[in-house]
PDB file of C-alpha atoms in Angstrom:
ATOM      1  CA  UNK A   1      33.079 -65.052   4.279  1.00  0.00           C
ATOM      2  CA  UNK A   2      35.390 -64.676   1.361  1.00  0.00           C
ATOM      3  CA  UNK A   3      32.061 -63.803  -0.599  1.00  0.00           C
ATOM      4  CA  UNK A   4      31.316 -60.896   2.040  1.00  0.00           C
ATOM      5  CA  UNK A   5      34.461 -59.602   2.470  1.00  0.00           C
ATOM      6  CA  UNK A   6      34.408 -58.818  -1.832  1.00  0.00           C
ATOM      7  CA  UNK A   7      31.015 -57.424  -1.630  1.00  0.00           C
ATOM      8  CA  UNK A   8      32.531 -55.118   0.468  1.00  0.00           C
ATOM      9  CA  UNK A   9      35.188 -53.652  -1.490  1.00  0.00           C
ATOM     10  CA  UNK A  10      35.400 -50.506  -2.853  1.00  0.00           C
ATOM     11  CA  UNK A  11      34.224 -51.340  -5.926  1.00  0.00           C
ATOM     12  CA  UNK A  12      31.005 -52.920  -4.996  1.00  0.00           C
ATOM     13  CA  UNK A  13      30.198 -51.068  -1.718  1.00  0.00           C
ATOM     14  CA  UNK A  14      27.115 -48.416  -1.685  1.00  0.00           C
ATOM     15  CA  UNK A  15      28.707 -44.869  -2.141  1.00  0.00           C
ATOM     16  CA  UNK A  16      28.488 -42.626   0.712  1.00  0.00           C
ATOM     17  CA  UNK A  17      26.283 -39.329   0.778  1.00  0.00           C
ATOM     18  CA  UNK A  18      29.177 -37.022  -0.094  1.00  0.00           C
ATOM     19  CA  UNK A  19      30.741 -39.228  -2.389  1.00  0.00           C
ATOM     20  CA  UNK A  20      27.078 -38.808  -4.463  1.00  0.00           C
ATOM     21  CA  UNK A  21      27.031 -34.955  -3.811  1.00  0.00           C
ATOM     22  CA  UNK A  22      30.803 -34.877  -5.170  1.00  0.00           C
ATOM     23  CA  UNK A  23      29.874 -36.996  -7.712  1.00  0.00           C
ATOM     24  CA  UNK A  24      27.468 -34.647  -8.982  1.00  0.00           C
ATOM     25  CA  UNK A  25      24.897 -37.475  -8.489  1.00  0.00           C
ATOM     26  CA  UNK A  26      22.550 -34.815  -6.548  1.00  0.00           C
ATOM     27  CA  UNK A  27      22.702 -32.244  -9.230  1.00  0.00           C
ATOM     28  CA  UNK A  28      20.185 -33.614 -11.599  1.00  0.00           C
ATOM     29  CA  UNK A  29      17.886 -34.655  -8.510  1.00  0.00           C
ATOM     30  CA  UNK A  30      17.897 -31.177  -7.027  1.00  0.00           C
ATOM     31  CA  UNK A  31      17.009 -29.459 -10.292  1.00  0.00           C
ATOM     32  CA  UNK A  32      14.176 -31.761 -11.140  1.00  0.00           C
ATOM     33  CA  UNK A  33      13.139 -31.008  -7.986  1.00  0.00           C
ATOM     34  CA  UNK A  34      13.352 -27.337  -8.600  1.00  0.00           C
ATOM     35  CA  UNK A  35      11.912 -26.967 -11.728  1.00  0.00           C
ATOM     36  CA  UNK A  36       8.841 -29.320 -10.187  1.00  0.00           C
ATOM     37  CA  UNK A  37       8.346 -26.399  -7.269  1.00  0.00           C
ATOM     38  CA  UNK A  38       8.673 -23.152 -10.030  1.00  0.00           C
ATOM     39  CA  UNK A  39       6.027 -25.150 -12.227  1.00  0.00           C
ATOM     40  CA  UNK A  40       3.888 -25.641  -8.706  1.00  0.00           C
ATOM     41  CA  UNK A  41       4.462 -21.988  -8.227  1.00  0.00           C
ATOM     42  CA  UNK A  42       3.687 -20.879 -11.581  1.00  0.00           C
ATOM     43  CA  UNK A  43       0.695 -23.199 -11.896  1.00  0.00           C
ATOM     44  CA  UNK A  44      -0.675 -21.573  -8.726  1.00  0.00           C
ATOM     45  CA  UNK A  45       0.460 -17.960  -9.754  1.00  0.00           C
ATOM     46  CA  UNK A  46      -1.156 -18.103 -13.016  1.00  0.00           C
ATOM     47  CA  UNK A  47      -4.899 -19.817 -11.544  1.00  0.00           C
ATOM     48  CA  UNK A  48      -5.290 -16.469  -9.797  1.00  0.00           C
ATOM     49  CA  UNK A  49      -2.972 -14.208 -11.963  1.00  0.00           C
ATOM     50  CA  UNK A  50      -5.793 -11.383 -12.277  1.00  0.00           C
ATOM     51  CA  UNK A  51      -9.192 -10.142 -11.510  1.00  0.00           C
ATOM     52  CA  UNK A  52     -11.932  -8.483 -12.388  1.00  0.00           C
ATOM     53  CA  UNK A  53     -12.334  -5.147 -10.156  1.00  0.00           C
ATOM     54  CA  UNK A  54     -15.073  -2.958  -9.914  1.00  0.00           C
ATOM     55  CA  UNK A  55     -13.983   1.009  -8.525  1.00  0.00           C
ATOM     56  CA  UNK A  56     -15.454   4.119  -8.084  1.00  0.00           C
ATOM     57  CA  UNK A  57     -12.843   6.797  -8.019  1.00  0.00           C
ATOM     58  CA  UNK A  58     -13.977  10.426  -7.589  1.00  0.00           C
ATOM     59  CA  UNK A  59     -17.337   9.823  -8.839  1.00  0.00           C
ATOM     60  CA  UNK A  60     -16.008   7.697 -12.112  1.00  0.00           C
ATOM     61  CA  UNK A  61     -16.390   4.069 -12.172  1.00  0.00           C
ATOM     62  CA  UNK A  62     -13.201   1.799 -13.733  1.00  0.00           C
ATOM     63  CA  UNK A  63     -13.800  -2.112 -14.585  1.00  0.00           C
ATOM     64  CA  UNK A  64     -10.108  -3.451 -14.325  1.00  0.00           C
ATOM     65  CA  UNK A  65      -8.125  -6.276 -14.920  1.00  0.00           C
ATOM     66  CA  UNK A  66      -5.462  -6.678 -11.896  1.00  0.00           C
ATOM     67  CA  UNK A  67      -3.116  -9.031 -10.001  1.00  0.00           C
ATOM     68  CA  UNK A  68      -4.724  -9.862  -6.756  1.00  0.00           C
ATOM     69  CA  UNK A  69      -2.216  -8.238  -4.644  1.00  0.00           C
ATOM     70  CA  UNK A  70      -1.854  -5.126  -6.125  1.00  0.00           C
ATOM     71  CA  UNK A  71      -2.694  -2.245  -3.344  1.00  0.00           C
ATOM     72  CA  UNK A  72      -4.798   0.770  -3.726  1.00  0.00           C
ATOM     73  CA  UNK A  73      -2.109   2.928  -3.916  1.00  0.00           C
ATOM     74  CA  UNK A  74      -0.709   1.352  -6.831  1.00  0.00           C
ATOM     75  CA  UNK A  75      -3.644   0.922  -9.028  1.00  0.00           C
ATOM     76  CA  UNK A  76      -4.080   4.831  -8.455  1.00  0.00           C
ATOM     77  CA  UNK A  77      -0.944   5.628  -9.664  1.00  0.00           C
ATOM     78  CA  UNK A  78       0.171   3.332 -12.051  1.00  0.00           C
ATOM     79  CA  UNK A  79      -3.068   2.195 -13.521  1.00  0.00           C
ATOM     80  CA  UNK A  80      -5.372   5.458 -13.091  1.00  0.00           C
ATOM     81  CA  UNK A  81      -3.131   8.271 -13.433  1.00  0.00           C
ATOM     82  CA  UNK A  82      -3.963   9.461  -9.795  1.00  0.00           C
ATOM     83  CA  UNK A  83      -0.852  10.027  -8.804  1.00  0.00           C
ATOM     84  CA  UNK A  84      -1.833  13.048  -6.017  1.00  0.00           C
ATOM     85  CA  UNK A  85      -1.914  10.285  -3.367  1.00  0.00           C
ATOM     86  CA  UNK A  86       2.153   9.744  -2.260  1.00  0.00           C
ATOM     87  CA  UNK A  87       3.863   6.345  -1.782  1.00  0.00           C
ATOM     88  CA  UNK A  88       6.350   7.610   0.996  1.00  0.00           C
ATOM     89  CA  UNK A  89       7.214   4.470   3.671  1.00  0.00           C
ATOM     90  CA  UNK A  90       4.557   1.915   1.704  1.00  0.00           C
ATOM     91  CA  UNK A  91       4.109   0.585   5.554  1.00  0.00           C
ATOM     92  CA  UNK A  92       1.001   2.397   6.689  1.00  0.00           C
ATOM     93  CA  UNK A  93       3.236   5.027   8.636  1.00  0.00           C
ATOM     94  CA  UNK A  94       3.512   7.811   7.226  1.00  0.00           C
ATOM     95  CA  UNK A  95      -0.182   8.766   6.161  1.00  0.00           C
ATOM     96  CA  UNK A  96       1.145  10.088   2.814  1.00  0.00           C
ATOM     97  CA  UNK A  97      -1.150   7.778   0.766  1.00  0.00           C
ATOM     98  CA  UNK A  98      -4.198   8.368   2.675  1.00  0.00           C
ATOM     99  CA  UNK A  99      -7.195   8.290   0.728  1.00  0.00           C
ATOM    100  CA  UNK A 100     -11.201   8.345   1.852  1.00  0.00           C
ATOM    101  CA  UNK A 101     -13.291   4.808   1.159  1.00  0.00           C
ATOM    102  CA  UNK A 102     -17.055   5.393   1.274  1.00  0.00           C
ATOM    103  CA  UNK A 103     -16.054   8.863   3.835  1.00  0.00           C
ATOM    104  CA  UNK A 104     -13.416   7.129   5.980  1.00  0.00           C
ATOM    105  CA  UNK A 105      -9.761   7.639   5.645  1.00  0.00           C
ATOM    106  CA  UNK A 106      -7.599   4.225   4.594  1.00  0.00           C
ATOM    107  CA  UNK A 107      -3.600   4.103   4.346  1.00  0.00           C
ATOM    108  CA  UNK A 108      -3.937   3.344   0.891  1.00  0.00           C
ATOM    109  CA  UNK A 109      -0.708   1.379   0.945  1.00  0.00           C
ATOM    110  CA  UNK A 110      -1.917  -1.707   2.806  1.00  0.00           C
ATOM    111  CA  UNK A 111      -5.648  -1.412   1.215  1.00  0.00           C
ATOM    112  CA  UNK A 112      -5.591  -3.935  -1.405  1.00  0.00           C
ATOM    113  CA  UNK A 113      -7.347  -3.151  -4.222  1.00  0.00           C
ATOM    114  CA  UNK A 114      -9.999  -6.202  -4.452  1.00  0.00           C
ATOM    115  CA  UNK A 115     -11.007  -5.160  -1.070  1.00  0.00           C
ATOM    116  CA  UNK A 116     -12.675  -1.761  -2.519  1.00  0.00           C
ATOM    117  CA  UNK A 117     -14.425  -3.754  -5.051  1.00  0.00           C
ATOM    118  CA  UNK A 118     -17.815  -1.618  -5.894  1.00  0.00           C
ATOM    119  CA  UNK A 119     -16.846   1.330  -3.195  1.00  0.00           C
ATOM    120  CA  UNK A 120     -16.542   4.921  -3.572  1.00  0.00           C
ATOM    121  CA  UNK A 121     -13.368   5.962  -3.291  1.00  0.00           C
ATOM    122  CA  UNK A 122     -12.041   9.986  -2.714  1.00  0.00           C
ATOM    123  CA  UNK A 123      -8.713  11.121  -3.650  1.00  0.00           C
ATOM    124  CA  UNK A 124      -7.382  14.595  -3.508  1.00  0.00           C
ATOM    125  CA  UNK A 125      -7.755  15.152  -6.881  1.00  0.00           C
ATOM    126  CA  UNK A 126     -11.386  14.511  -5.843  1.00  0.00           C
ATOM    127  CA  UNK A 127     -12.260  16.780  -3.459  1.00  0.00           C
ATOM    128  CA  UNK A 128     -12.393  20.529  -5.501  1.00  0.00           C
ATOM    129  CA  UNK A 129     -15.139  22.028  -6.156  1.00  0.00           C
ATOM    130  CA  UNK A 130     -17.126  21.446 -10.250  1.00  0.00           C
ATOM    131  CA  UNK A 131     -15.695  24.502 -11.299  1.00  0.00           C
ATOM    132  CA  UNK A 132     -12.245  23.609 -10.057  1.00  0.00           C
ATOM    133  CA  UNK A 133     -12.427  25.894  -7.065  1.00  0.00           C
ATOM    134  CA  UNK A 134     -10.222  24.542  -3.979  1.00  0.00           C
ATOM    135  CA  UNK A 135     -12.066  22.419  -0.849  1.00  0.00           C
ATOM    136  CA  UNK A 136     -12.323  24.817   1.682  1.00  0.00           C
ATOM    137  CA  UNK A 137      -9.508  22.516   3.069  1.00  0.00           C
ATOM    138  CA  UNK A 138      -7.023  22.855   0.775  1.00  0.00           C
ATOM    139  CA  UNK A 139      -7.483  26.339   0.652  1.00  0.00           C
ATOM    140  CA  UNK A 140      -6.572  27.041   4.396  1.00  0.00           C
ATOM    141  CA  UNK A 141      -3.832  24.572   4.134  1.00  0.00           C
ATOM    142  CA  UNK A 142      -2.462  27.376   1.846  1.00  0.00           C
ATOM    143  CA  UNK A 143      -3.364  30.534   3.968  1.00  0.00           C
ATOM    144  CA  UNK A 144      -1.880  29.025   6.839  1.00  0.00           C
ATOM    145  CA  UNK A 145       1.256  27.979   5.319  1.00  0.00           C
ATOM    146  CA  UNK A 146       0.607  24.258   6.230  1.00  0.00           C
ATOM    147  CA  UNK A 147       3.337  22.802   4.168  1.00  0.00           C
ATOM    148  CA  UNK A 148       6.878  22.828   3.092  1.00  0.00           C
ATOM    149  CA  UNK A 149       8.020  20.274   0.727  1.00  0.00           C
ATOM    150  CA  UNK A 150       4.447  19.822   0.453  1.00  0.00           C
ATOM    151  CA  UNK A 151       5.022  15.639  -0.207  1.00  0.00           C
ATOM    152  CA  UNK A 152       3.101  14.622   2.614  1.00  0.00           C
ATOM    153  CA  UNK A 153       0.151  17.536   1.723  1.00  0.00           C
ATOM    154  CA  UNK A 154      -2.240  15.909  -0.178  1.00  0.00           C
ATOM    155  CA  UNK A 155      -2.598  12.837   2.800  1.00  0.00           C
ATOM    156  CA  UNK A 156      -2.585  15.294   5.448  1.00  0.00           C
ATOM    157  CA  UNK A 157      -5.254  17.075   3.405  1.00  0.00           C
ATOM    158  CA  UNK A 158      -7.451  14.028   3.213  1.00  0.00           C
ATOM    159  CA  UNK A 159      -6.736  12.985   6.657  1.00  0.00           C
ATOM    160  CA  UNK A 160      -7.901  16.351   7.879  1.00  0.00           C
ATOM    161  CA  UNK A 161     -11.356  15.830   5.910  1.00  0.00           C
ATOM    162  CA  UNK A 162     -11.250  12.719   7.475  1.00  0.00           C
ATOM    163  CA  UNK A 163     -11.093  14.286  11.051  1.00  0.00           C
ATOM    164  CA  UNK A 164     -13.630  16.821  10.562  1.00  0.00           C
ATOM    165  CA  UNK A 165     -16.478  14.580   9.393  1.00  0.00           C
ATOM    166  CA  UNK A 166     -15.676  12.090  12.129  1.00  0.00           C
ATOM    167  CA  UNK A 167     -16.123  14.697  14.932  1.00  0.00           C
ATOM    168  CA  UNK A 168     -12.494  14.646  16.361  1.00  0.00           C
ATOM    169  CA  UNK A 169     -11.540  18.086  15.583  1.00  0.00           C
ATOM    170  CA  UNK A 170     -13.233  19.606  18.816  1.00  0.00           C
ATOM    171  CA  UNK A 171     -10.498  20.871  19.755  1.00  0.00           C
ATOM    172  CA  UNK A 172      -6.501  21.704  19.198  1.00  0.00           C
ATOM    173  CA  UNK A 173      -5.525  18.316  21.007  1.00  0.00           C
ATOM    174  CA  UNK A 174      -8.267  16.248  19.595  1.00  0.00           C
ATOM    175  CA  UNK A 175      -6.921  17.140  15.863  1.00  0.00           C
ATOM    176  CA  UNK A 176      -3.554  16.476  16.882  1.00  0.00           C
ATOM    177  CA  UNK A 177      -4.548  13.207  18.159  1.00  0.00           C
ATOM    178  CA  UNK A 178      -6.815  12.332  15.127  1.00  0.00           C
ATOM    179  CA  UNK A 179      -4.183  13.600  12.970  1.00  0.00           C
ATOM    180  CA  UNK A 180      -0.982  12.406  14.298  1.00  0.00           C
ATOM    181  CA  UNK A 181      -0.916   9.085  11.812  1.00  0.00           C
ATOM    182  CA  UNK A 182       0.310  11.646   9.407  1.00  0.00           C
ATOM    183  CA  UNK A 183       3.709  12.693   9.333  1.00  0.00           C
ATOM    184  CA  UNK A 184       5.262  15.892   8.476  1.00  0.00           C
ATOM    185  CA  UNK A 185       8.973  15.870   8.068  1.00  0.00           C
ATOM    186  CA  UNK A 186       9.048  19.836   7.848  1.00  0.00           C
ATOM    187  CA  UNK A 187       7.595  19.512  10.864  1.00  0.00           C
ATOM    188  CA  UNK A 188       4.137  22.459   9.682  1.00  0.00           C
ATOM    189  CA  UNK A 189       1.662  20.557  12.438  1.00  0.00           C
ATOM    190  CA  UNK A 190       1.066  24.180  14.193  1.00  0.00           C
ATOM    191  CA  UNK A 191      -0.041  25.561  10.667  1.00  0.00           C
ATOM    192  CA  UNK A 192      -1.978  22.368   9.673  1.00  0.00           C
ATOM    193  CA  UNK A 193      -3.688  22.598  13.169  1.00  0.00           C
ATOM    194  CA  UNK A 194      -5.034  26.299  12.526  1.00  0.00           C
ATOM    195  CA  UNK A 195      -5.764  25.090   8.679  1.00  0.00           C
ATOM    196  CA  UNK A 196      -8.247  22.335   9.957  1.00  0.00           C
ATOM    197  CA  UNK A 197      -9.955  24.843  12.478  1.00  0.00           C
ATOM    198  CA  UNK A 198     -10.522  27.307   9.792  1.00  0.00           C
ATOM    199  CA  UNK A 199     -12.078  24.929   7.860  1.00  0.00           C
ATOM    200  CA  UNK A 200     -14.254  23.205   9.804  1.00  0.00           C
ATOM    201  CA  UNK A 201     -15.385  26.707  10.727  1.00  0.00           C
ATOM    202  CA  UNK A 202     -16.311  27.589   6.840  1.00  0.00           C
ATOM    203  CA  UNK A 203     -18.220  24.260   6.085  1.00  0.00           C
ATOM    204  CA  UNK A 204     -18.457  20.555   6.979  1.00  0.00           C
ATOM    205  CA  UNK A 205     -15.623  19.047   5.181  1.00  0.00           C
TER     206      UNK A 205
END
């Protein structure tokens, strides 16, 4: 007994949880233990730090080196210079980035990049003519006043293209329908309705 009753004094008895964490016993345990999960994540950042993508962008193909996650929208700004197509919400709301991928329109925001690998992609600096005369798009946008600020212009533009060649501009309510992913904050969507019928009147966008 009088052996037990010494092992349990305070100088031999286990220390309790917070006595350790006081202590600073924890401290070097925790930052092993850190350092272990930012080598893990840097280990698994750097097996698939890049890639090798293939894109067609208004008729001129670029071989580029890129992180995995970058989006569409990025590499055409950042990386190609294209900076016509907008970054407004960067959520796939606001239609400002809107591009065309092999003749359909994409939020180029939430496209990633990889995912266009070998496809053609259309931007508005794309879409004049070889002489630099304006798509018969852009240039009703213009005669009809179809923009203010004119920030959200160049994915309305491409959206509109969009409509056209996907028959849904019929009609003044079927291009408001087709169209209404793209937001104007000036609030032109009378004008940009009466720019799209002109110019699906002219030629097949």
């Amino acid at each position: 007994m009088t052996a037990s009753k010494a092992d349990d004094g305070p100088d031999s008895r286990h220390p309790t949880r917070r006595e350790i964490v006081a202590g600073g016993v924890m401290v070097p345990i925790v930052m092993s233990m850190s350092q272990s999960a930012a080598a893990q994540s840097r280990a698994s950042d750097g097996a698939a730090s890049s890639v090798s993508v293939n894109l067609t962008v208004n008729g001129t193909r670029h071989a580029l080196t890129l992180d995995p996650r970058s989006t569409l929208l990025d590499v055409l700004r950042e990386h190609l210079d294209l900076t016509g197509s907008k970054k407004g919400c960067d959520q796939g709301q606001c239609g400002a980035c809107t591009v065309l991928i092999e003749g359909r329109r994409v939020v180029s925001c939430l496209t990633l990049a990889v995912m266009t690998d070998g496809k053609s992609i259309t931007t508005i600096e794309g879409i004049s003519g070889p002489g630099g005369e304006l798509h018969p798009m852009q240039q009703a946008f213009i005669e009809h006043d179809a923009f203010q600020c004119g920030y959200c212009t160049p994915g309305q533009i491409m959206s509109a293209i969009g409509c056209v060649n996907e028959g849904h501009a019929e009609s003044d309510a079927a291009i408001r329908e087709y169209m209404s992913g793209n937001i104007c904050r000036c609030g032109a969507y009378p004008n940009i309705v009466a720019a799209v019928n002109q110019a699906k009147l002219s030629t097949r966008a």
